[in-house]
DNA sequence: TATTGACCTGGAGTGCGCTCCAGGACGTAC
DNA sequence: GTACGTCCTGGAGCGCACTCCAGGTCAATA
């Protein structure tokens, strides 16, 4: 698969794909005769998983650490699982935080609604 | 209140306080005889509210827009409420997204657990 | 065969959100 | 009255995560 197709299918821009390869987040991609990148199905699965880690707010340094572990093979399965579990805990914490923030926001919105034409401080 | 105390009580660094004032997120703070900033209780409420908007991932441009509305007085109450309601919807959407991502992560973690000593691709 | 369009590389530029720095002023403690 | 700590300003620098650009190569198409 050439980079333009891979970009569409992975959801990552062409520039981002080259950038990720440069920093080692994606392994050095296979090339065709003319030196152009040629992606396979396994590359797609990995790129999509990276996309998910990004959607989970995992910073690029951590994704890079995970990627390095992955490149070291099965010996690092435990370490990778530990990273995912730690990140899972962070996501759950963030969910809880959002819950509280939404509640606070609801209070504020209600307050605004109540004083639509009155005075007082609403920030 | 001087800036060092206000920094502690608001949770914003001294540099951040000055930066926010520079870009107009905090109104020009009152000064004492020597030209130093002198904060009041209302400043504190506003700074803390800004902190909450930040914790809600509201980008600085939006916080700035909100801040400008606030400085225009009660005429903008409706617009401010609309902003908060829009942001609330974004937070709820993000909560839902996190829910799905955590579920996906759980699948991955379970997969890792199952193949602790086996072969196969786990990303 | 000439042109077009997609691709390549290395490196520069961007936007966000601060954070740090130099050089200077003030006010309190000794 | 001088030393010290805290403050001031304007501006530079930084880390993140891309995004864009110049200058060049290559393959297919007209």
PDB file of C-alpha atoms (C1' of nucleotides) in Angstrom:
ATOM      1  CA  UNK A   1       0.000   0.000   0.000  1.00  0.00           C
ATOM      2  CA  UNK A   2       1.375   3.429  -0.881  1.00  0.00           C
ATOM      3  CA  UNK A   3       1.525   6.239   1.632  1.00  0.00           C
ATOM      4  CA  UNK A   4      -1.522   8.145   0.338  1.00  0.00           C
ATOM      5  CA  UNK A   5      -3.783   5.100   0.762  1.00  0.00           C
ATOM      6  CA  UNK A   6      -2.209   4.231   4.065  1.00  0.00           C
ATOM      7  CA  UNK A   7      -2.784   7.770   5.285  1.00  0.00           C
ATOM      8  CA  UNK A   8      -6.501   7.499   4.541  1.00  0.00           C
ATOM      9  CA  UNK A   9      -6.840   4.051   6.043  1.00  0.00           C
ATOM     10  CA  UNK A  10      -4.845   4.831   9.191  1.00  0.00           C
ATOM     11  CA  UNK A  11      -6.271   8.278   9.816  1.00  0.00           C
ATOM     12  CA  UNK A  12      -2.778   9.767  10.077  1.00  0.00           C
ATOM     13  CA  UNK A  13      -1.624  12.467   7.641  1.00  0.00           C
ATOM     14  CA  UNK A  14       1.192  11.693   5.238  1.00  0.00           C
ATOM     15  CA  UNK A  15       3.417  14.166   7.046  1.00  0.00           C
ATOM     16  CA  UNK A  16       2.573  12.579  10.366  1.00  0.00           C
ATOM     17  CA  UNK A  17       3.401   9.132   9.032  1.00  0.00           C
ATOM     18  CA  UNK A  18       6.827  10.322   7.897  1.00  0.00           C
ATOM     19  CA  UNK A  19       7.316  12.161  11.175  1.00  0.00           C
ATOM     20  CA  UNK A  20       6.412   9.075  13.211  1.00  0.00           C
ATOM     21  CA  UNK A  21       8.847   7.015  11.213  1.00  0.00           C
ATOM     22  CA  UNK A  22      11.543   9.609  11.738  1.00  0.00           C
ATOM     23  CA  UNK A  23      11.186   9.574  15.502  1.00  0.00           C
ATOM     24  CA  UNK A  24      10.873   5.797  15.628  1.00  0.00           C
ATOM     25  CA  UNK A  25       7.205   5.527  16.501  1.00  0.00           C
ATOM     26  CA  UNK A  26       6.605   3.600  13.315  1.00  0.00           C
ATOM     27  CA  UNK A  27       9.372   1.198  12.294  1.00  0.00           C
ATOM     28  CA  UNK A  28      11.328   1.973   9.137  1.00  0.00           C
ATOM     29  CA  UNK A  29       8.818   1.150   6.435  1.00  0.00           C
ATOM     30  CA  UNK A  30       9.623  -1.176   3.532  1.00  0.00           C
ATOM     31  CA  UNK A  31      10.405   0.590   0.221  1.00  0.00           C
ATOM     32  CA  UNK A  32       9.578  -0.278  -3.359  1.00  0.00           C
ATOM     33  CA  UNK A  33      12.072  -0.150  -6.216  1.00  0.00           C
ATOM     34  CA  UNK A  34      11.872   3.621  -6.480  1.00  0.00           C
ATOM     35  CA  UNK A  35      12.444   4.193  -2.772  1.00  0.00           C
ATOM     36  CA  UNK A  36       8.798   4.895  -1.976  1.00  0.00           C
ATOM     37  CA  UNK A  37       7.229   3.556   1.211  1.00  0.00           C
ATOM     38  CA  UNK A  38       5.190   0.402   0.836  1.00  0.00           C
ATOM     39  CA  UNK A  39       2.943  -0.401   3.797  1.00  0.00           C
ATOM     40  CA  UNK A  40       1.453  -3.754   4.761  1.00  0.00           C
ATOM     41  CA  UNK A  41      -1.552  -4.856   6.789  1.00  0.00           C
ATOM     42  CA  UNK A  42       0.476  -5.254   9.993  1.00  0.00           C
ATOM     43  CA  UNK A  43       1.663  -1.668   9.646  1.00  0.00           C
ATOM     44  CA  UNK A  44      -1.973  -0.635   9.487  1.00  0.00           C
ATOM     45  CA  UNK A  45      -2.911  -2.465  12.682  1.00  0.00           C
ATOM     46  CA  UNK A  46      -0.014  -0.861  14.503  1.00  0.00           C
ATOM     47  CA  UNK A  47      -0.739   2.623  13.147  1.00  0.00           C
ATOM     48  CA  UNK A  48      -4.354   2.323  14.194  1.00  0.00           C
ATOM     49  CA  UNK A  49      -3.374   1.176  17.643  1.00  0.00           C
ATOM     50  CA  UNK A  50      -1.033   4.155  17.918  1.00  0.00           C
ATOM     51  CA  UNK A  51      -3.982   6.321  16.946  1.00  0.00           C
ATOM     52  CA  UNK A  52      -5.969   4.874  19.788  1.00  0.00           C
ATOM     53  CA  UNK A  53      -3.189   5.499  22.269  1.00  0.00           C
ATOM     54  CA  UNK A  54      -3.132   9.082  21.053  1.00  0.00           C
ATOM     55  CA  UNK A  55      -6.896   9.423  21.439  1.00  0.00           C
ATOM     56  CA  UNK A  56      -6.334   8.218  24.991  1.00  0.00           C
ATOM     57  CA  UNK A  57      -4.065  11.251  25.547  1.00  0.00           C
ATOM     58  CA  UNK A  58      -0.969   9.115  25.845  1.00  0.00           C
ATOM     59  CA  UNK A  59       1.915  11.521  25.232  1.00  0.00           C
ATOM     60  CA  UNK A  60       4.262  10.811  22.364  1.00  0.00           C
ATOM     61  CA  UNK A  61       7.134   9.953  24.712  1.00  0.00           C
ATOM     62  CA  UNK A  62       5.103   7.165  26.244  1.00  0.00           C
ATOM     63  CA  UNK A  63       3.942   5.919  22.873  1.00  0.00           C
ATOM     64  CA  UNK A  64       7.587   5.903  21.878  1.00  0.00           C
ATOM     65  CA  UNK A  65       8.520   3.902  24.979  1.00  0.00           C
ATOM     66  CA  UNK A  66       5.733   1.454  24.202  1.00  0.00           C
ATOM     67  CA  UNK A  67       6.888   1.237  20.606  1.00  0.00           C
ATOM     68  CA  UNK A  68      10.440   0.471  21.677  1.00  0.00           C
ATOM     69  CA  UNK A  69       9.199  -2.299  23.958  1.00  0.00           C
ATOM     70  CA  UNK A  70       7.179  -3.717  21.103  1.00  0.00           C
ATOM     71  CA  UNK A  71      10.231  -3.767  18.863  1.00  0.00           C
ATOM     72  CA  UNK A  72      12.060  -5.824  21.480  1.00  0.00           C
ATOM     73  CA  UNK A  73       9.607  -8.678  21.075  1.00  0.00           C
ATOM     74  CA  UNK A  74       7.778 -10.959  23.418  1.00  0.00           C
ATOM     75  CA  UNK A  75      10.179 -10.487  26.312  1.00  0.00           C
ATOM     76  CA  UNK A  76       8.523  -7.137  26.944  1.00  0.00           C
ATOM     77  CA  UNK A  77       4.917  -8.327  26.990  1.00  0.00           C
ATOM     78  CA  UNK A  78       4.679  -7.854  30.741  1.00  0.00           C
ATOM     79  CA  UNK A  79       6.132  -4.353  30.602  1.00  0.00           C
ATOM     80  CA  UNK A  80       3.734  -3.386  27.834  1.00  0.00           C
ATOM     81  CA  UNK A  81       0.776  -4.750  29.742  1.00  0.00           C
ATOM     82  CA  UNK A  82       1.898  -2.776  32.785  1.00  0.00           C
ATOM     83  CA  UNK A  83       2.021   0.406  30.693  1.00  0.00           C
ATOM     84  CA  UNK A  84      -1.484  -0.178  29.394  1.00  0.00           C
ATOM     85  CA  UNK A  85      -2.782  -0.904  32.873  1.00  0.00           C
ATOM     86  CA  UNK A  86      -1.189   2.252  34.250  1.00  0.00           C
ATOM     87  CA  UNK A  87      -2.716   4.235  31.421  1.00  0.00           C
ATOM     88  CA  UNK A  88      -6.069   2.631  32.006  1.00  0.00           C
ATOM     89  CA  UNK A  89      -5.953   3.864  35.600  1.00  0.00           C
ATOM     90  CA  UNK A  90      -5.136   7.364  34.376  1.00  0.00           C
ATOM     91  CA  UNK A  91      -8.102   7.285  31.993  1.00  0.00           C
ATOM     92  CA  UNK A  92     -10.458   6.163  34.744  1.00  0.00           C
ATOM     93  CA  UNK A  93      -9.150   8.967  36.946  1.00  0.00           C
ATOM     94  CA  UNK A  94      -9.714  11.442  34.154  1.00  0.00           C
ATOM     95  CA  UNK A  95     -13.248  10.102  33.685  1.00  0.00           C
ATOM     96  CA  UNK A  96     -13.933  10.723  37.357  1.00  0.00           C
ATOM     97  CA  UNK A  97     -12.474  14.192  37.115  1.00  0.00           C
ATOM     98  CA  UNK A  98     -14.662  14.961  34.112  1.00  0.00           C
ATOM     99  CA  UNK A  99     -17.657  13.742  36.075  1.00  0.00           C
ATOM    100  CA  UNK A 100     -16.948  16.268  38.822  1.00  0.00           C
ATOM    101  CA  UNK A 101     -16.239  19.058  36.373  1.00  0.00           C
ATOM    102  CA  UNK A 102     -19.471  18.449  34.500  1.00  0.00           C
ATOM    103  CA  UNK A 103     -21.354  18.603  37.790  1.00  0.00           C
ATOM    104  CA  UNK A 104     -19.686  21.923  38.608  1.00  0.00           C
ATOM    105  CA  UNK A 105     -20.514  23.200  35.151  1.00  0.00           C
ATOM    106  CA  UNK A 106     -24.140  22.192  35.622  1.00  0.00           C
ATOM    107  CA  UNK A 107     -24.219  24.231  38.800  1.00  0.00           C
ATOM    108  CA  UNK A 108     -22.877  27.226  36.931  1.00  0.00           C
ATOM    109  CA  UNK A 109     -25.286  26.832  34.049  1.00  0.00           C
ATOM    110  CA  UNK A 110     -28.232  26.555  36.420  1.00  0.00           C
ATOM    111  CA  UNK A 111     -27.021  29.667  38.181  1.00  0.00           C
ATOM    112  CA  UNK A 112     -26.901  31.507  34.858  1.00  0.00           C
ATOM    113  CA  UNK A 113     -30.389  30.309  34.022  1.00  0.00           C
ATOM    114  CA  UNK A 114     -31.785  31.472  37.382  1.00  0.00           C
ATOM    115  CA  UNK A 115     -30.388  34.950  37.066  1.00  0.00           C
ATOM    116  CA  UNK A 116     -31.180  35.507  33.431  1.00  0.00           C
ATOM    117  CA  UNK A 117     -32.437  38.992  34.263  1.00  0.00           C
ATOM    118  CA  UNK A 118     -31.224  39.512  37.807  1.00  0.00           C
ATOM    119  CA  UNK A 119     -27.951  40.781  39.301  1.00  0.00           C
ATOM    120  CA  UNK A 120     -25.118  39.002  41.056  1.00  0.00           C
ATOM    121  CA  UNK A 121     -21.772  37.587  40.060  1.00  0.00           C
ATOM    122  CA  UNK A 122     -21.667  34.626  37.708  1.00  0.00           C
ATOM    123  CA  UNK A 123     -18.044  34.817  36.513  1.00  0.00           C
TER     124      UNK A 123
ATOM    125  CA  UNK B   1      -3.044  40.047  48.360  1.00  0.00           C
ATOM    126  CA  UNK B   2       0.383  40.021  46.752  1.00  0.00           C
ATOM    127  CA  UNK B   3       1.186  37.871  43.775  1.00  0.00           C
ATOM    128  CA  UNK B   4       3.071  35.155  45.678  1.00  0.00           C
ATOM    129  CA  UNK B   5       0.109  34.514  47.977  1.00  0.00           C
ATOM    130  CA  UNK B   6      -2.336  34.733  45.114  1.00  0.00           C
ATOM    131  CA  UNK B   7      -0.293  32.251  43.167  1.00  0.00           C
ATOM    132  CA  UNK B   8      -0.541  29.707  45.968  1.00  0.00           C
ATOM    133  CA  UNK B   9      -4.232  30.288  46.542  1.00  0.00           C
ATOM    134  CA  UNK B  10      -5.190  30.241  42.876  1.00  0.00           C
ATOM    135  CA  UNK B  11      -2.969  27.344  41.884  1.00  0.00           C
ATOM    136  CA  UNK B  12      -1.499  29.357  39.003  1.00  0.00           C
ATOM    137  CA  UNK B  13       2.217  30.120  38.896  1.00  0.00           C
ATOM    138  CA  UNK B  14       3.394  33.719  39.214  1.00  0.00           C
ATOM    139  CA  UNK B  15       4.585  33.642  35.631  1.00  0.00           C
ATOM    140  CA  UNK B  16       1.269  32.251  34.481  1.00  0.00           C
ATOM    141  CA  UNK B  17      -0.604  34.996  36.345  1.00  0.00           C
ATOM    142  CA  UNK B  18       1.433  37.671  34.611  1.00  0.00           C
ATOM    143  CA  UNK B  19       1.055  35.871  31.287  1.00  0.00           C
ATOM    144  CA  UNK B  20      -2.725  35.645  31.684  1.00  0.00           C
ATOM    145  CA  UNK B  21      -2.891  39.323  32.483  1.00  0.00           C
ATOM    146  CA  UNK B  22      -0.766  40.119  29.437  1.00  0.00           C
ATOM    147  CA  UNK B  23      -3.055  38.263  27.061  1.00  0.00           C
ATOM    148  CA  UNK B  24      -6.185  39.615  28.750  1.00  0.00           C
ATOM    149  CA  UNK B  25      -7.405  36.452  30.412  1.00  0.00           C
ATOM    150  CA  UNK B  26      -7.136  38.154  33.777  1.00  0.00           C
ATOM    151  CA  UNK B  27      -8.111  41.819  33.848  1.00  0.00           C
ATOM    152  CA  UNK B  28      -5.384  44.363  34.537  1.00  0.00           C
ATOM    153  CA  UNK B  29      -4.778  43.863  38.245  1.00  0.00           C
ATOM    154  CA  UNK B  30      -4.847  46.719  40.735  1.00  0.00           C
ATOM    155  CA  UNK B  31      -1.384  47.982  41.830  1.00  0.00           C
ATOM    156  CA  UNK B  32      -0.079  49.198  45.164  1.00  0.00           C
ATOM    157  CA  UNK B  33       2.024  52.353  45.641  1.00  0.00           C
ATOM    158  CA  UNK B  34       5.167  50.658  44.359  1.00  0.00           C
ATOM    159  CA  UNK B  35       3.531  49.314  41.223  1.00  0.00           C
ATOM    160  CA  UNK B  36       3.136  45.757  42.516  1.00  0.00           C
ATOM    161  CA  UNK B  37       0.010  43.753  41.790  1.00  0.00           C
ATOM    162  CA  UNK B  38      -2.563  43.645  44.548  1.00  0.00           C
ATOM    163  CA  UNK B  39      -5.227  40.964  44.179  1.00  0.00           C
ATOM    164  CA  UNK B  40      -8.666  40.809  45.775  1.00  0.00           C
ATOM    165  CA  UNK B  41     -11.132  38.046  46.597  1.00  0.00           C
ATOM    166  CA  UNK B  42     -13.059  38.487  43.343  1.00  0.00           C
ATOM    167  CA  UNK B  43      -9.849  38.027  41.397  1.00  0.00           C
ATOM    168  CA  UNK B  44      -9.399  34.758  43.236  1.00  0.00           C
ATOM    169  CA  UNK B  45     -12.854  33.467  42.325  1.00  0.00           C
ATOM    170  CA  UNK B  46     -12.265  34.316  38.698  1.00  0.00           C
ATOM    171  CA  UNK B  47      -8.767  32.791  38.607  1.00  0.00           C
ATOM    172  CA  UNK B  48     -10.089  29.601  40.137  1.00  0.00           C
ATOM    173  CA  UNK B  49     -12.912  29.451  37.647  1.00  0.00           C
ATOM    174  CA  UNK B  50     -10.398  29.880  34.845  1.00  0.00           C
ATOM    175  CA  UNK B  51      -8.464  27.000  36.352  1.00  0.00           C
ATOM    176  CA  UNK B  52     -11.556  24.860  36.149  1.00  0.00           C
ATOM    177  CA  UNK B  53     -12.160  25.769  32.524  1.00  0.00           C
ATOM    178  CA  UNK B  54      -8.574  24.772  31.857  1.00  0.00           C
ATOM    179  CA  UNK B  55      -9.025  21.447  33.666  1.00  0.00           C
ATOM    180  CA  UNK B  56     -11.999  20.942  31.356  1.00  0.00           C
ATOM    181  CA  UNK B  57      -9.607  21.216  28.385  1.00  0.00           C
ATOM    182  CA  UNK B  58     -11.074  24.482  27.246  1.00  0.00           C
ATOM    183  CA  UNK B  59      -8.409  25.994  24.988  1.00  0.00           C
ATOM    184  CA  UNK B  60      -6.986  29.354  25.904  1.00  0.00           C
ATOM    185  CA  UNK B  61      -8.669  31.049  22.941  1.00  0.00           C
ATOM    186  CA  UNK B  62     -12.061  30.022  24.201  1.00  0.00           C
ATOM    187  CA  UNK B  63     -11.255  31.028  27.734  1.00  0.00           C
ATOM    188  CA  UNK B  64     -10.200  34.360  26.287  1.00  0.00           C
ATOM    189  CA  UNK B  65     -13.483  34.695  24.417  1.00  0.00           C
ATOM    190  CA  UNK B  66     -15.366  33.876  27.608  1.00  0.00           C
ATOM    191  CA  UNK B  67     -13.269  36.365  29.510  1.00  0.00           C
ATOM    192  CA  UNK B  68     -14.040  39.093  26.998  1.00  0.00           C
ATOM    193  CA  UNK B  69     -17.755  38.366  27.286  1.00  0.00           C
ATOM    194  CA  UNK B  70     -17.493  38.549  31.055  1.00  0.00           C
ATOM    195  CA  UNK B  71     -15.810  41.944  30.837  1.00  0.00           C
ATOM    196  CA  UNK B  72     -18.747  43.215  28.800  1.00  0.00           C
ATOM    197  CA  UNK B  73     -21.125  42.685  31.706  1.00  0.00           C
ATOM    198  CA  UNK B  74     -24.573  41.228  32.105  1.00  0.00           C
ATOM    199  CA  UNK B  75     -25.563  41.748  28.480  1.00  0.00           C
ATOM    200  CA  UNK B  76     -23.463  38.719  27.624  1.00  0.00           C
ATOM    201  CA  UNK B  77     -24.923  36.326  30.187  1.00  0.00           C
ATOM    202  CA  UNK B  78     -26.769  34.380  27.530  1.00  0.00           C
ATOM    203  CA  UNK B  79     -23.710  34.067  25.326  1.00  0.00           C
ATOM    204  CA  UNK B  80     -21.632  32.869  28.246  1.00  0.00           C
ATOM    205  CA  UNK B  81     -24.217  30.309  29.205  1.00  0.00           C
ATOM    206  CA  UNK B  82     -24.277  29.085  25.624  1.00  0.00           C
ATOM    207  CA  UNK B  83     -20.499  28.664  25.700  1.00  0.00           C
ATOM    208  CA  UNK B  84     -20.660  26.657  28.896  1.00  0.00           C
ATOM    209  CA  UNK B  85     -23.448  24.490  27.534  1.00  0.00           C
ATOM    210  CA  UNK B  86     -21.505  23.821  24.351  1.00  0.00           C
ATOM    211  CA  UNK B  87     -18.492  22.910  26.388  1.00  0.00           C
ATOM    212  CA  UNK B  88     -20.546  20.679  28.600  1.00  0.00           C
ATOM    213  CA  UNK B  89     -21.654  18.757  25.536  1.00  0.00           C
ATOM    214  CA  UNK B  90     -18.019  18.388  24.460  1.00  0.00           C
ATOM    215  CA  UNK B  91     -17.102  17.037  27.894  1.00  0.00           C
ATOM    216  CA  UNK B  92     -19.915  14.508  27.827  1.00  0.00           C
ATOM    217  CA  UNK B  93     -18.800  13.412  24.359  1.00  0.00           C
ATOM    218  CA  UNK B  94     -15.264  13.042  25.619  1.00  0.00           C
ATOM    219  CA  UNK B  95     -16.540  11.000  28.564  1.00  0.00           C
ATOM    220  CA  UNK B  96     -18.282   8.665  26.154  1.00  0.00           C
ATOM    221  CA  UNK B  97     -15.177   8.405  24.024  1.00  0.00           C
ATOM    222  CA  UNK B  98     -13.090   7.560  27.085  1.00  0.00           C
ATOM    223  CA  UNK B  99     -15.615   4.908  27.971  1.00  0.00           C
ATOM    224  CA  UNK B 100     -15.108   3.235  24.613  1.00  0.00           C
ATOM    225  CA  UNK B 101     -11.347   3.593  24.740  1.00  0.00           C
ATOM    226  CA  UNK B 102     -11.171   2.035  28.185  1.00  0.00           C
ATOM    227  CA  UNK B 103     -13.233  -0.877  26.936  1.00  0.00           C
ATOM    228  CA  UNK B 104     -10.836  -1.343  24.017  1.00  0.00           C
ATOM    229  CA  UNK B 105      -7.901  -1.136  26.393  1.00  0.00           C
ATOM    230  CA  UNK B 106      -9.464  -3.787  28.591  1.00  0.00           C
ATOM    231  CA  UNK B 107      -9.712  -6.053  25.586  1.00  0.00           C
ATOM    232  CA  UNK B 108      -6.043  -5.518  24.848  1.00  0.00           C
ATOM    233  CA  UNK B 109      -4.984  -6.080  28.436  1.00  0.00           C
ATOM    234  CA  UNK B 110      -6.992  -9.289  28.634  1.00  0.00           C
ATOM    235  CA  UNK B 111      -5.375 -10.396  25.405  1.00  0.00           C
ATOM    236  CA  UNK B 112      -1.928  -9.739  26.888  1.00  0.00           C
ATOM    237  CA  UNK B 113      -2.852 -11.674  29.989  1.00  0.00           C
ATOM    238  CA  UNK B 114      -4.090 -14.675  27.995  1.00  0.00           C
ATOM    239  CA  UNK B 115      -0.968 -14.944  25.964  1.00  0.00           C
ATOM    240  CA  UNK B 116       1.514 -14.309  28.722  1.00  0.00           C
ATOM    241  CA  UNK B 117       3.684 -17.156  27.446  1.00  0.00           C
ATOM    242  CA  UNK B 118       2.177 -17.875  24.040  1.00  0.00           C
ATOM    243  CA  UNK B 119       2.795 -16.436  20.591  1.00  0.00           C
ATOM    244  CA  UNK B 120       0.730 -14.121  18.406  1.00  0.00           C
ATOM    245  CA  UNK B 121       0.593 -10.434  17.754  1.00  0.00           C
ATOM    246  CA  UNK B 122      -0.420  -8.090  20.531  1.00  0.00           C
ATOM    247  CA  UNK B 123       0.945  -4.801  19.186  1.00  0.00           C
TER     248      UNK B 123
ATOM    249  C1'  DT C   1       9.334  12.291 -25.224  1.00  0.00           C
ATOM    250  C1'  DA C   2       7.461  15.670 -22.365  1.00  0.00           C
ATOM    251  C1'  DT C   3       4.558  16.574 -18.694  1.00  0.00           C
ATOM    252  C1'  DT C   4       2.201  15.636 -14.686  1.00  0.00           C
ATOM    253  C1'  DG C   5       1.497  14.055 -10.102  1.00  0.00           C
ATOM    254  C1'  DA C   6       2.905  11.479  -6.248  1.00  0.00           C
ATOM    255  C1'  DC C   7       6.630  10.637  -3.757  1.00  0.00           C
ATOM    256  C1'  DC C   8      11.402  11.415  -1.465  1.00  0.00           C
ATOM    257  C1'  DT C   9      14.760  13.958   2.082  1.00  0.00           C
ATOM    258  C1'  DG C  10      16.417  17.320   5.454  1.00  0.00           C
ATOM    259  C1'  DG C  11      15.266  21.080   7.660  1.00  0.00           C
ATOM    260  C1'  DA C  12      12.519  25.165   8.859  1.00  0.00           C
ATOM    261  C1'  DG C  13       8.211  26.983  10.662  1.00  0.00           C
ATOM    262  C1'  DT C  14       3.855  26.884  13.531  1.00  0.00           C
ATOM    263  C1'  DG C  15       0.573  27.261  17.492  1.00  0.00           C
ATOM    264  C1'  DC C  16      -0.143  26.357  22.144  1.00  0.00           C
ATOM    265  C1'  DG C  17       0.798  27.394  26.735  1.00  0.00           C
ATOM    266  C1'  DC C  18       3.618  28.528  29.381  1.00  0.00           C
ATOM    267  C1'  DT C  19       8.530  29.419  31.649  1.00  0.00           C
ATOM    268  C1'  DC C  20      12.726  31.755  32.073  1.00  0.00           C
ATOM    269  C1'  DC C  21      15.802  35.644  31.871  1.00  0.00           C
ATOM    270  C1'  DA C  22      18.081  40.305  32.131  1.00  0.00           C
ATOM    271  C1'  DG C  23      18.042  44.475  34.038  1.00  0.00           C
ATOM    272  C1'  DG C  24      15.974  47.359  37.180  1.00  0.00           C
ATOM    273  C1'  DA C  25      12.896  49.209  41.300  1.00  0.00           C
ATOM    274  C1'  DC C  26      11.063  48.897  45.853  1.00  0.00           C
ATOM    275  C1'  DG C  27      10.660  47.975  50.988  1.00  0.00           C
ATOM    276  C1'  DT C  28      11.876  45.810  55.040  1.00  0.00           C
ATOM    277  C1'  DA C  29      15.528  44.117  58.373  1.00  0.00           C
ATOM    278  C1'  DC C  30      19.655  44.827  60.298  1.00  0.00           C
TER     279       DC C  30
ATOM    280  C1'  DG D   1      22.472  53.032  54.618  1.00  0.00           C
ATOM    281  C1'  DT D   2      23.084  48.743  52.688  1.00  0.00           C
ATOM    282  C1'  DA D   3      21.896  44.120  51.884  1.00  0.00           C
ATOM    283  C1'  DC D   4      18.287  41.048  50.707  1.00  0.00           C
ATOM    284  C1'  DG D   5      14.090  39.321  49.001  1.00  0.00           C
ATOM    285  C1'  DT D   6      10.269  40.190  46.172  1.00  0.00           C
ATOM    286  C1'  DC D   7       8.438  42.430  42.747  1.00  0.00           C
ATOM    287  C1'  DC D   8       8.358  44.827  37.935  1.00  0.00           C
ATOM    288  C1'  DT D   9       8.759  44.834  32.480  1.00  0.00           C
ATOM    289  C1'  DG D  10       9.717  43.275  27.781  1.00  0.00           C
ATOM    290  C1'  DG D  11      11.299  39.757  25.397  1.00  0.00           C
ATOM    291  C1'  DA D  12      13.487  35.271  24.520  1.00  0.00           C
ATOM    292  C1'  DG D  13      13.261  30.288  24.957  1.00  0.00           C
ATOM    293  C1'  DC D  14      11.047  25.814  25.403  1.00  0.00           C
ATOM    294  C1'  DG D  15       8.556  21.207  24.764  1.00  0.00           C
ATOM    295  C1'  DC D  16       5.027  19.159  22.278  1.00  0.00           C
ATOM    296  C1'  DA D  17       3.244  17.458  18.106  1.00  0.00           C
ATOM    297  C1'  DC D  18       2.988  18.246  14.128  1.00  0.00           C
ATOM    298  C1'  DT D  19       3.001  20.831   9.340  1.00  0.00           C
ATOM    299  C1'  DC D  20       5.129  22.966   5.595  1.00  0.00           C
ATOM    300  C1'  DC D  21       8.720  23.838   2.263  1.00  0.00           C
ATOM    301  C1'  DA D  22      12.555  23.545  -1.222  1.00  0.00           C
ATOM    302  C1'  DG D  23      14.703  20.947  -4.257  1.00  0.00           C
ATOM    303  C1'  DG D  24      14.886  16.688  -6.281  1.00  0.00           C
ATOM    304  C1'  DT D  25      13.419  11.663  -8.081  1.00  0.00           C
ATOM    305  C1'  DC D  26      10.401   8.471 -10.289  1.00  0.00           C
ATOM    306  C1'  DA D  27       6.446   6.320 -12.884  1.00  0.00           C
ATOM    307  C1'  DA D  28       2.607   6.626 -15.628  1.00  0.00           C
ATOM    308  C1'  DT D  29       0.112   9.140 -19.095  1.00  0.00           C
ATOM    309  C1'  DA D  30      -0.769  11.950 -23.390  1.00  0.00           C
TER     310       DA D  30
END
